[in-house]
CSV table of C-alpha atoms and ligand atoms in Angstrom, one decimal:
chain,number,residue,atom,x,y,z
A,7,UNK,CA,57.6,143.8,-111.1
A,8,UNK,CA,57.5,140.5,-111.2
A,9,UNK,CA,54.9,137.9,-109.7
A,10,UNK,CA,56.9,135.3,-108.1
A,11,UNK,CA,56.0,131.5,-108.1
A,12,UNK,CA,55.6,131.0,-104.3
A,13,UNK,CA,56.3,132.5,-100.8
A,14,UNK,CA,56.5,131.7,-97.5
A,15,UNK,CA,53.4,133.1,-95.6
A,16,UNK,CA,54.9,133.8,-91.6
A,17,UNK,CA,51.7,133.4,-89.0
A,18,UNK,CA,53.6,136.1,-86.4
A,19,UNK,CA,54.4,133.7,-83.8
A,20,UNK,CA,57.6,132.3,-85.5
A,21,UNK,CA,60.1,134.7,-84.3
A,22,UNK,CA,58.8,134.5,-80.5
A,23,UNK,CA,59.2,130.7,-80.6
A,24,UNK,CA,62.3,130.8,-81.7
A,25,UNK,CA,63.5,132.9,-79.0
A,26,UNK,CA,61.7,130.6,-76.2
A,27,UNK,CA,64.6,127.9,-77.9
A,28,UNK,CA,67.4,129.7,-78.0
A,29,UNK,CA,66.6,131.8,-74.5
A,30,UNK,CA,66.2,127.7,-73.1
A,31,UNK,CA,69.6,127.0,-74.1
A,32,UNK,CA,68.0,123.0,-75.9
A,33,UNK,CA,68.6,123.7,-79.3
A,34,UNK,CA,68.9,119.6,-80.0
A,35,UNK,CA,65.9,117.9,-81.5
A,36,UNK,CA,63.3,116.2,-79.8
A,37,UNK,CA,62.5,118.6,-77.6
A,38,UNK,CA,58.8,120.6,-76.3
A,39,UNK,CA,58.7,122.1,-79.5
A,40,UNK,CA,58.9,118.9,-81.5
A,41,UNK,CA,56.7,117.4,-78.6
A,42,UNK,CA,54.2,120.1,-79.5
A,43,UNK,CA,54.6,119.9,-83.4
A,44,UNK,CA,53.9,116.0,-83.0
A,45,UNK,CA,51.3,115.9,-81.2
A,46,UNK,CA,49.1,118.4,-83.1
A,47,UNK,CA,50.0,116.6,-86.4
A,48,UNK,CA,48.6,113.0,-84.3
A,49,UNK,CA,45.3,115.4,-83.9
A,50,UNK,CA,45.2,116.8,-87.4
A,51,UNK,CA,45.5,113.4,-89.3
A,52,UNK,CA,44.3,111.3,-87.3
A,53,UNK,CA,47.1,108.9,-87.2
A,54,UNK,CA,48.5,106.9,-84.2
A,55,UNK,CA,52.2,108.6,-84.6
A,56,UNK,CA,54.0,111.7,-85.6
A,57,UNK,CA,57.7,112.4,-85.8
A,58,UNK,CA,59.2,115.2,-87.0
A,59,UNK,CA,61.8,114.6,-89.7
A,60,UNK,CA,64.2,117.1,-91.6
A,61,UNK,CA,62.3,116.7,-94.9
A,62,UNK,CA,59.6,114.5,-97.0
A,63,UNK,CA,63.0,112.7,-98.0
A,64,UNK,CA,64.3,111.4,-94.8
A,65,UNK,CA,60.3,110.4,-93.9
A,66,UNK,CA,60.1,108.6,-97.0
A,67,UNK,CA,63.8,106.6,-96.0
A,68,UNK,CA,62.5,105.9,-92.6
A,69,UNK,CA,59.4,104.2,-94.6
A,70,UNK,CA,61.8,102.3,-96.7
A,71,UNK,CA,63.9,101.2,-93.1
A,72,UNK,CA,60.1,100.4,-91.7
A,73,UNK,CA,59.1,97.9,-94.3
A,74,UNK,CA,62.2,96.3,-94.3
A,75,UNK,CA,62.7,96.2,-98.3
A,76,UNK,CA,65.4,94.7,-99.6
A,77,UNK,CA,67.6,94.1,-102.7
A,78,UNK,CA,65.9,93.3,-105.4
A,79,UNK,CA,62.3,94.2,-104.2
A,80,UNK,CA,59.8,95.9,-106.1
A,81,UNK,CA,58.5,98.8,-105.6
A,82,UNK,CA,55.1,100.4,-107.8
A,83,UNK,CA,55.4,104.3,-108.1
A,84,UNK,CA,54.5,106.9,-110.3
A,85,UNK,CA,56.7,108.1,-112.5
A,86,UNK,CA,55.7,111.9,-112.8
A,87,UNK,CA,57.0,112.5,-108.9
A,88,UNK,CA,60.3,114.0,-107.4
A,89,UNK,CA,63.0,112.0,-107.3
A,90,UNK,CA,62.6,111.4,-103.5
A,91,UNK,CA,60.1,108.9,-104.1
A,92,UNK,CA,62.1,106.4,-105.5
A,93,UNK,CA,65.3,107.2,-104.2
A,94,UNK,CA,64.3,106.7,-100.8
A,95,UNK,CA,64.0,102.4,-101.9
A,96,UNK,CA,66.7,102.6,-104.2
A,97,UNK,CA,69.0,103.6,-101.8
A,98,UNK,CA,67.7,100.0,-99.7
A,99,UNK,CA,68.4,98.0,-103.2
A,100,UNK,CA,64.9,97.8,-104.6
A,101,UNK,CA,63.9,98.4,-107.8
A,102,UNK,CA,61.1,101.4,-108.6
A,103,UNK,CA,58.4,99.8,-111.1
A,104,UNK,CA,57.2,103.1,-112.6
A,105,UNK,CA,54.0,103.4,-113.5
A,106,UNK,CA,51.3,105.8,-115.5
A,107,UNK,CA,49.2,108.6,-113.7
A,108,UNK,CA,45.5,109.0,-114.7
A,109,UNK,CA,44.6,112.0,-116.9
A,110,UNK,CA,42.5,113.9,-115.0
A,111,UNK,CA,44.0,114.5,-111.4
A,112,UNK,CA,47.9,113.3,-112.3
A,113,UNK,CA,47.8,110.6,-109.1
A,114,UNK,CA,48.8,107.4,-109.4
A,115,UNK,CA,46.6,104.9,-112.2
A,116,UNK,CA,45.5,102.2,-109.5
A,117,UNK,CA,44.5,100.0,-112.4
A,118,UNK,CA,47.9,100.1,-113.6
A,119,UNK,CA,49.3,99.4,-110.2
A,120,UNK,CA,47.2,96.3,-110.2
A,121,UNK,CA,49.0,94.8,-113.7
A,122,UNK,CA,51.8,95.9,-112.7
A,123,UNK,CA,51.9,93.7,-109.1
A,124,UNK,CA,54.5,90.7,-109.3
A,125,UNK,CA,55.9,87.8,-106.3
A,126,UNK,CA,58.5,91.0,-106.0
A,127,UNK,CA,56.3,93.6,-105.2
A,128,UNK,CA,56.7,94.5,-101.6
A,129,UNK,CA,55.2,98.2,-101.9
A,130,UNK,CA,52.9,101.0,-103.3
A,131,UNK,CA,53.9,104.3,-103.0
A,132,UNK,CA,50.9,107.0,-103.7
A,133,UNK,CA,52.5,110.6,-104.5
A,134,UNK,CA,49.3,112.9,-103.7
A,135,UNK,CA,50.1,115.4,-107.3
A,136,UNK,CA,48.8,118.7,-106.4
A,137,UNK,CA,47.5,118.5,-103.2
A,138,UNK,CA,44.7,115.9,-104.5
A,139,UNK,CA,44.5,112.7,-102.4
A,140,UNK,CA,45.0,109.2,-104.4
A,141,UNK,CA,42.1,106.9,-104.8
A,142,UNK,CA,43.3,105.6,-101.5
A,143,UNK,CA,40.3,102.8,-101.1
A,144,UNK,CA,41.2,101.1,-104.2
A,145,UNK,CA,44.8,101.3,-103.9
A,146,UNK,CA,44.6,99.9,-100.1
A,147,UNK,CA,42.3,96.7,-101.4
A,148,UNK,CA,45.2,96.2,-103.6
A,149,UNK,CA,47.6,96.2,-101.1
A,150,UNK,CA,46.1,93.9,-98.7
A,151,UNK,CA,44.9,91.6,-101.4
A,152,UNK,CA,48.1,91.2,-102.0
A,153,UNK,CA,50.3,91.9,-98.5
A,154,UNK,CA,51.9,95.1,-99.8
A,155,UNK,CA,52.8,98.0,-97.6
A,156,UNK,CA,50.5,101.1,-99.0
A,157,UNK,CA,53.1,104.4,-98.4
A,158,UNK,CA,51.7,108.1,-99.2
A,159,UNK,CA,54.0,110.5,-100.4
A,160,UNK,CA,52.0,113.4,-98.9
A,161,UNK,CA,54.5,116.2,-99.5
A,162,UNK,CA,52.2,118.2,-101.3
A,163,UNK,CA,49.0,117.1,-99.1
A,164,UNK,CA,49.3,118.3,-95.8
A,165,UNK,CA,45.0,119.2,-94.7
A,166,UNK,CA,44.0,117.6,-98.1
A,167,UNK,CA,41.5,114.6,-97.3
A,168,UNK,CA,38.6,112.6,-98.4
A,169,UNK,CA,35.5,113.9,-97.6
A,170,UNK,CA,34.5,110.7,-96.5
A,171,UNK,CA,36.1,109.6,-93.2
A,172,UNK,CA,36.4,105.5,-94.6
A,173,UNK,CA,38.6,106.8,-96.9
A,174,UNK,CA,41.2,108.5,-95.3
A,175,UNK,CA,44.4,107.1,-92.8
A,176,UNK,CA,44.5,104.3,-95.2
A,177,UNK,CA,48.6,104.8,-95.7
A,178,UNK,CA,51.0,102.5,-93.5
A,179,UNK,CA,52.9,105.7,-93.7
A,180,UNK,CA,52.4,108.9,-95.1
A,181,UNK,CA,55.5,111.7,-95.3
A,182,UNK,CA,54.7,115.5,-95.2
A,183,UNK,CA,57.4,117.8,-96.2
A,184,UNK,CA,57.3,121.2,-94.8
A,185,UNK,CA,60.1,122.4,-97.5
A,186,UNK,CA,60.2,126.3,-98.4
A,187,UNK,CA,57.8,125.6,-101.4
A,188,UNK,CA,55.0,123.7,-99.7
A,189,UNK,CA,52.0,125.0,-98.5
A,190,UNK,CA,53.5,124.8,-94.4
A,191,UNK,CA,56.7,125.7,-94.3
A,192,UNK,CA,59.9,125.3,-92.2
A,193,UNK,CA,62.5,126.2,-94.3
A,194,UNK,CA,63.4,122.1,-94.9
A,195,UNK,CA,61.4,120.1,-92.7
A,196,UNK,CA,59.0,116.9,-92.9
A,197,UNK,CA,57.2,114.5,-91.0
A,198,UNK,CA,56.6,110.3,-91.0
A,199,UNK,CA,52.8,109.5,-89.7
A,200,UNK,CA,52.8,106.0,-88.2
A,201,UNK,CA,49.0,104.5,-88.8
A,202,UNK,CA,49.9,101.3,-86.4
A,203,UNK,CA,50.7,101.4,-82.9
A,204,UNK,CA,53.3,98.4,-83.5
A,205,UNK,CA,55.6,100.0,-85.8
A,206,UNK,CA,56.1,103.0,-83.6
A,207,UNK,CA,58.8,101.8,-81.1
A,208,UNK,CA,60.8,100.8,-83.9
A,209,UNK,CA,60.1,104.1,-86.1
A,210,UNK,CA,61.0,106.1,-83.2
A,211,UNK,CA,64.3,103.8,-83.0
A,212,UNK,CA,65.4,104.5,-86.4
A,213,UNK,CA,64.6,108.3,-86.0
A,214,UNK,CA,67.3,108.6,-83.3
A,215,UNK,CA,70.1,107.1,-85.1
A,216,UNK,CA,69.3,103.6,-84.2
A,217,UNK,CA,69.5,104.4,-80.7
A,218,UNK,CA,66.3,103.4,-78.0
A,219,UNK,CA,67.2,107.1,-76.9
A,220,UNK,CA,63.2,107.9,-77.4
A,221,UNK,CA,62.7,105.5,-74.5
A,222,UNK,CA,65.5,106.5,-72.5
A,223,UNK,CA,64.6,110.1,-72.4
A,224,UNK,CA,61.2,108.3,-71.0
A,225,UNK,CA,63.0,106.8,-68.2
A,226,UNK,CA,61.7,103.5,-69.6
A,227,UNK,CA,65.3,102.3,-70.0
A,228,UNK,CA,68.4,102.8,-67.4
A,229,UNK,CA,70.3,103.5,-70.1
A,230,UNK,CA,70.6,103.9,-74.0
A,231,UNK,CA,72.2,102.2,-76.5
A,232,UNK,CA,72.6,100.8,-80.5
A,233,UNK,CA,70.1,98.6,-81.0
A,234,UNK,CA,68.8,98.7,-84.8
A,235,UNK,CA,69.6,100.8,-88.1
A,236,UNK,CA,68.7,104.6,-88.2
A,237,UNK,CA,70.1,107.6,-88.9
A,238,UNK,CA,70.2,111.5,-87.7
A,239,UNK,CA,66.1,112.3,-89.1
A,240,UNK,CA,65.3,114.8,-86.5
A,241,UNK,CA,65.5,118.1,-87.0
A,242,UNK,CA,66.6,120.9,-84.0
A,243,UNK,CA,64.0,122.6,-81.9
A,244,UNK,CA,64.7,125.8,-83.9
A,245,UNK,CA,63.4,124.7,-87.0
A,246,UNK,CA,60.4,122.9,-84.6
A,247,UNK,CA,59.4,126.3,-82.9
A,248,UNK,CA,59.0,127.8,-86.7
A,249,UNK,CA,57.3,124.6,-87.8
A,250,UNK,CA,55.0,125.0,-84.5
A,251,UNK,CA,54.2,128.4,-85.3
A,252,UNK,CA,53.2,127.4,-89.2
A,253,UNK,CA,50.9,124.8,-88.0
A,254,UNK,CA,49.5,126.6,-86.5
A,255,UNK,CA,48.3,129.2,-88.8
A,256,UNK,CA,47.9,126.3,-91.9
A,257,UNK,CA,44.5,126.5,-91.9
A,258,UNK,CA,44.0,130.1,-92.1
A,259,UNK,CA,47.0,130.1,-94.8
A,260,UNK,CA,45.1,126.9,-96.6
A,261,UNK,CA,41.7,128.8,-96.9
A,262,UNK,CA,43.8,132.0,-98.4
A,263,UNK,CA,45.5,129.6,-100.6
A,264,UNK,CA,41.5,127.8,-101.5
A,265,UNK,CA,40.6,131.9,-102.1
A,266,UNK,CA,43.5,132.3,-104.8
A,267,UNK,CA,42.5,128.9,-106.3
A,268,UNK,CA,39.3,129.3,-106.8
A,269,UNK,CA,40.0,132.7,-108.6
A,270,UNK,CA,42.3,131.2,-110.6
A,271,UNK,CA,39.9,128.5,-111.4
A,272,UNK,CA,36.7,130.8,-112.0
A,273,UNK,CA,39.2,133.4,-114.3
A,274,UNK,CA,40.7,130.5,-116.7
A,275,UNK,CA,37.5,128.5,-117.1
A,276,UNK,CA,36.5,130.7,-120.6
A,277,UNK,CA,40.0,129.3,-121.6
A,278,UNK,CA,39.2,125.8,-121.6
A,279,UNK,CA,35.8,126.0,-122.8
A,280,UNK,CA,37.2,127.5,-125.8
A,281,UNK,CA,39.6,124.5,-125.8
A,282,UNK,CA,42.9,126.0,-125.1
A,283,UNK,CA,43.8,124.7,-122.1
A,284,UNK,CA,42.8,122.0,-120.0
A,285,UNK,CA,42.3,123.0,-116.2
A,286,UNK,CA,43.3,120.9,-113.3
A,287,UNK,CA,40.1,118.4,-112.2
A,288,UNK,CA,39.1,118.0,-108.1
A,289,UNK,CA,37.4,114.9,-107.5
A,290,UNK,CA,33.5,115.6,-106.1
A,291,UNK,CA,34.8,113.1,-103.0
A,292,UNK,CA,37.9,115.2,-101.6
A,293,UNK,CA,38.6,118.4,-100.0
A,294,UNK,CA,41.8,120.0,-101.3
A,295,UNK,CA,44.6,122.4,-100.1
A,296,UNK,CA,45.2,124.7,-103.4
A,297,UNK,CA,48.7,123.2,-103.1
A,298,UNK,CA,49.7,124.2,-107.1
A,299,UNK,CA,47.2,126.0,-109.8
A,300,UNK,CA,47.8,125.0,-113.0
A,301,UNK,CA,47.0,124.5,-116.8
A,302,UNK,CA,48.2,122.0,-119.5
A,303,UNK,CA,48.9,123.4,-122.9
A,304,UNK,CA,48.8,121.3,-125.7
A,305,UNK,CA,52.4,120.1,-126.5
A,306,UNK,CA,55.9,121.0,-125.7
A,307,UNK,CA,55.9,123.7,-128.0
A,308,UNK,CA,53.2,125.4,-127.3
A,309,UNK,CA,54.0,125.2,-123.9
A,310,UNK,CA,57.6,126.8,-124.3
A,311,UNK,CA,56.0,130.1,-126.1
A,312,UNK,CA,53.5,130.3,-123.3
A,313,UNK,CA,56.4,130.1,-120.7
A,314,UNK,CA,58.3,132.4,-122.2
A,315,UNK,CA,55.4,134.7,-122.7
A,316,UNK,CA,54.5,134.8,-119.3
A,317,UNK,CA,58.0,135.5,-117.9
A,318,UNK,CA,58.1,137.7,-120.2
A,319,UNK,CA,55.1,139.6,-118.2
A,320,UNK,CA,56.3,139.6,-115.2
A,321,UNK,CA,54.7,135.9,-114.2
A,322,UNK,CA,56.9,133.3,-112.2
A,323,UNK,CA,55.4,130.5,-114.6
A,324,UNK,CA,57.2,126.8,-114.4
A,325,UNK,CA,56.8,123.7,-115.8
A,326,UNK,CA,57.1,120.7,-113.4
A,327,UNK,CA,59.1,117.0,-113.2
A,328,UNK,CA,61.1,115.7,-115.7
A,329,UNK,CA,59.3,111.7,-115.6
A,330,UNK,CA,61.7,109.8,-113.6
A,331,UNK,CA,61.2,106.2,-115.7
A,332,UNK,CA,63.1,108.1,-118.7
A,333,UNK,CA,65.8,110.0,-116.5
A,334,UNK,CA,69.3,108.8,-116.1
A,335,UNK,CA,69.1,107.4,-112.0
A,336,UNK,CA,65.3,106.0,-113.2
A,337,UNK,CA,66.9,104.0,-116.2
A,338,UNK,CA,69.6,102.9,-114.4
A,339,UNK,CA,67.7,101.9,-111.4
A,340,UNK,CA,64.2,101.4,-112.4
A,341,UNK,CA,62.0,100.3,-115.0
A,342,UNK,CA,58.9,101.6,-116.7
A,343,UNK,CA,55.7,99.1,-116.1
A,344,UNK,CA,54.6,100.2,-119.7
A,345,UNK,CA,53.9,103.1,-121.9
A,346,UNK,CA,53.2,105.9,-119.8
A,347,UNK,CA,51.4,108.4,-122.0
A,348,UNK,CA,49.7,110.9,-119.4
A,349,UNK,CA,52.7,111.3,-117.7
A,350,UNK,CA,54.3,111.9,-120.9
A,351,UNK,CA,51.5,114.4,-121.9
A,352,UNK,CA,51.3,115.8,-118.3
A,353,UNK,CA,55.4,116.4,-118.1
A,354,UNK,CA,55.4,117.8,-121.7
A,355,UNK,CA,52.4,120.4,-121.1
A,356,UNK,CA,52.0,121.4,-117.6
A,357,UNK,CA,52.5,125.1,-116.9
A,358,UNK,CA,52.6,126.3,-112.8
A,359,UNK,CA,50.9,129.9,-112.0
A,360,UNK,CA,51.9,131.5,-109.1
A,361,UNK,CA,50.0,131.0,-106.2
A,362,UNK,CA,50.7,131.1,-102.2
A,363,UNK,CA,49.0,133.0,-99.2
A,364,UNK,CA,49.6,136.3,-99.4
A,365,UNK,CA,49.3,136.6,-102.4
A,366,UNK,CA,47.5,139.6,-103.9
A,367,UNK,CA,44.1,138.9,-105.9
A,368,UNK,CA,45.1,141.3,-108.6
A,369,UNK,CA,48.3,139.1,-109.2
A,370,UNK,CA,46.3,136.5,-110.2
A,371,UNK,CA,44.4,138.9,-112.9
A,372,UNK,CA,47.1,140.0,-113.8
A,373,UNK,CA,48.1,136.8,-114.4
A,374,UNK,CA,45.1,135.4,-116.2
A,375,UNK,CA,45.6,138.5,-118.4
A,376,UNK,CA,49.1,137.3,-120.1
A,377,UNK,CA,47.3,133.9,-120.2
A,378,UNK,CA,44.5,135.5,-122.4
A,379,UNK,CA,46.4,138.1,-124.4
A,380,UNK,CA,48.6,134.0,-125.7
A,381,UNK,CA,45.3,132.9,-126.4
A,382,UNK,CA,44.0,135.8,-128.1
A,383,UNK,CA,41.4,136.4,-125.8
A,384,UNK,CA,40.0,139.3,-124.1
A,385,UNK,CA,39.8,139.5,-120.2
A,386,UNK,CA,36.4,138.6,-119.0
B,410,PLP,C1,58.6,118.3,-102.3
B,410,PLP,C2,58.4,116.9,-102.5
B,410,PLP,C3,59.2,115.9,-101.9
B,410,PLP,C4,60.5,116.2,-101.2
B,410,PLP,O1,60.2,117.0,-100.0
B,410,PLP,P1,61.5,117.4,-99.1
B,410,PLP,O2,60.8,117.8,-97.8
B,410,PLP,O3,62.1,118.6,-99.8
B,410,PLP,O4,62.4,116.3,-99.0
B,410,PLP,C5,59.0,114.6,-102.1
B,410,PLP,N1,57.9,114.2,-102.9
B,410,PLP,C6,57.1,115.1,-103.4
B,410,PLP,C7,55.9,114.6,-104.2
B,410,PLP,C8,57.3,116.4,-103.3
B,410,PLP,O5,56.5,117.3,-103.9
């Protein structure tokens, strides 16, 4: 038996929306369902604008389309992120300024953002690692000190926040993906949040292939018709009735995943006090989503034998990115800021337990048990 890395947890209602699509004969996009998918994501967030997209990746293009960044722009990143984070500006011409990730929570090093802001700099993308939400205030003073364009990569972060309400909306844009491996799931699915009223026209332009179809379908115009740049980002009412039903139930599947977490978190804490792992740290001012559980090993090595130790027990363990300021497309496209020795550390070390909702509390002994037998340690 094996204990597999994730899972998609299904609420009940998926099936029965689905059949409501196909039964209306509208299997197109931008339907009730996405209608209905939207406007709870506006509620949820807070944010003046939701639109449904077919992943993180294409909400993260639109972003790129949105700010208008061009050839030879700048753009400040992380480098321990996927690789839809930059490509989204590279594919615009810009250049991905890769920079370090702070120790303890893996997000984005804002004081390392700040050196690394130039004339060229038109952006700031903030990946929220884990689930955990950037330092957001200090990363927003940055960009309006200096007129930059704050983007969130929330793929990871969907009903993550700050505890304090100051702090959070602070994004231009923020993208959720509702990919297979996320915490909300729609098989491939995402979503752009607008936070200002005036980019939404043209947001909802570029969703619908460049077309003012949006309005149209409003009866705001006679007629539609080409009027910017855009491309085919909306996904079909099919995948909007699953996604519908799945936001539905994310905040009972978010507490089950806060239940396996915490577990986790409570069962490994012996093995970092002992000083064999290090444990991932929430900040005191955020509430999280249990997106990943995880714990760093101490180098590469180390970390191999513990992989192959736990797959060898039965435990879907995986390490995570390969840094993107030392991978072929980031070298050829992008440059590294500086040294980037926690996301070295982080990339080299970092070893992913299973955890989704659903997910049986004796798996995650079980797990904690191969973790302790590496270790030499007894269970608790
Ligand atoms: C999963 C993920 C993406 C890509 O999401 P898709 O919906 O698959 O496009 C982008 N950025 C981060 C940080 C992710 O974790």
């Amino acid at each position: 038996m094996t204990i597999r890395y994730t899972q998609p947890r299904l609420t009940g209602n998926e099936e029965k929306y689905i059949a409501k699509v196909l039964a209306s004969g509208r299997l197109a996009g931008n339907g009730e369902y996405t209608r209905q998918c939207q406007e709870l994501l506006e509620k949820e967030t807070g944010y003046a604008k939701a639109l449904l997209t077919n992943s993180c990746t294409a909400a993260l293009e639109m972003a790129a389309i949105l700010i208008d960044v061009k050839q030879g722009d700048e753009v400040i990143m992380p480098s321990f992120t996927f690789v839809s984070t930059a490509n989204a500006f590279v594919l615009r011409g810009a250049i991905p300024v890769f920079v370090d990730v702070e120790s303890g929570t893996f997000n984005i090093d804002p004081a390392m953002v700040a050196s690394a802001i130039t004339p060229k700099t038109k952006a700031i993308v903030a990946v929220n690692y884990a689930g955990i939400p950037c330092n957001m205030r200090v990363l927003s003073q940055l960009a309006k000190k200096h007129g930059l364009y704050l983007i969130e990569d929330a793929a990871q972060s969907y009903l993550s926040e700050p505890r304090n309400p100051e702090d959070r909306n602070l994004a231009d844009f923020s993208a959720l993906s509702f990919h297979e491996t996320k915490n909300i799931v729609a098989g491939e699915g995402g979503a752009l949040l607008v936070n200002s009223s005036s980019f939404i026209e043209r947001a909802e332009i570029i969703w619908e292939k460049g077309t003012n179809r949006t309005k149209f379908s409003r009866g705001e115009v006679e007629k539609y018709s080409w009027v910017d740049i855009g491309s085919s980002f909306l996904p079909s009412e099919i995948t909007a009735a699953f996604l519908l039903a799945q936001l539905e139930g994310a905040k009972e599947i978010t507490a089950d995943r806060i239940l396996m977490w915490n577990e986790y978190h409570a069962s490994c804490l012996p093995l970092q006090s002992k000083g064999h792992v290090q444990l991932p740290r929430i900040p005191e001012s955020i509430f999280q989503n249990a997106h990943l559980y995880f714990v760093l090993a101490k180098n590469l090595d180390e970390r191999a034998d513990l992989l192959k130790h736990l797959n060898d027990d039965g435990v879907s363990a995986v390490h995570h990115y390969v840094p993107l300021h030392d991978s072929p497309a980031g070298l050829r496209f992008g440059r590294a800021f500086d040294a980037l020795p926690n996301t070295d550390k982080v990339a080299d070390t970092i070893v992913r337990l299973p955890l989704w909702s659903g997910m049986d509390i004796r798996d995650v002994k079980t797990v904690v048990s191969s973790l302790n037998s590496f270790y030499g340690e007894l269970n608790e």
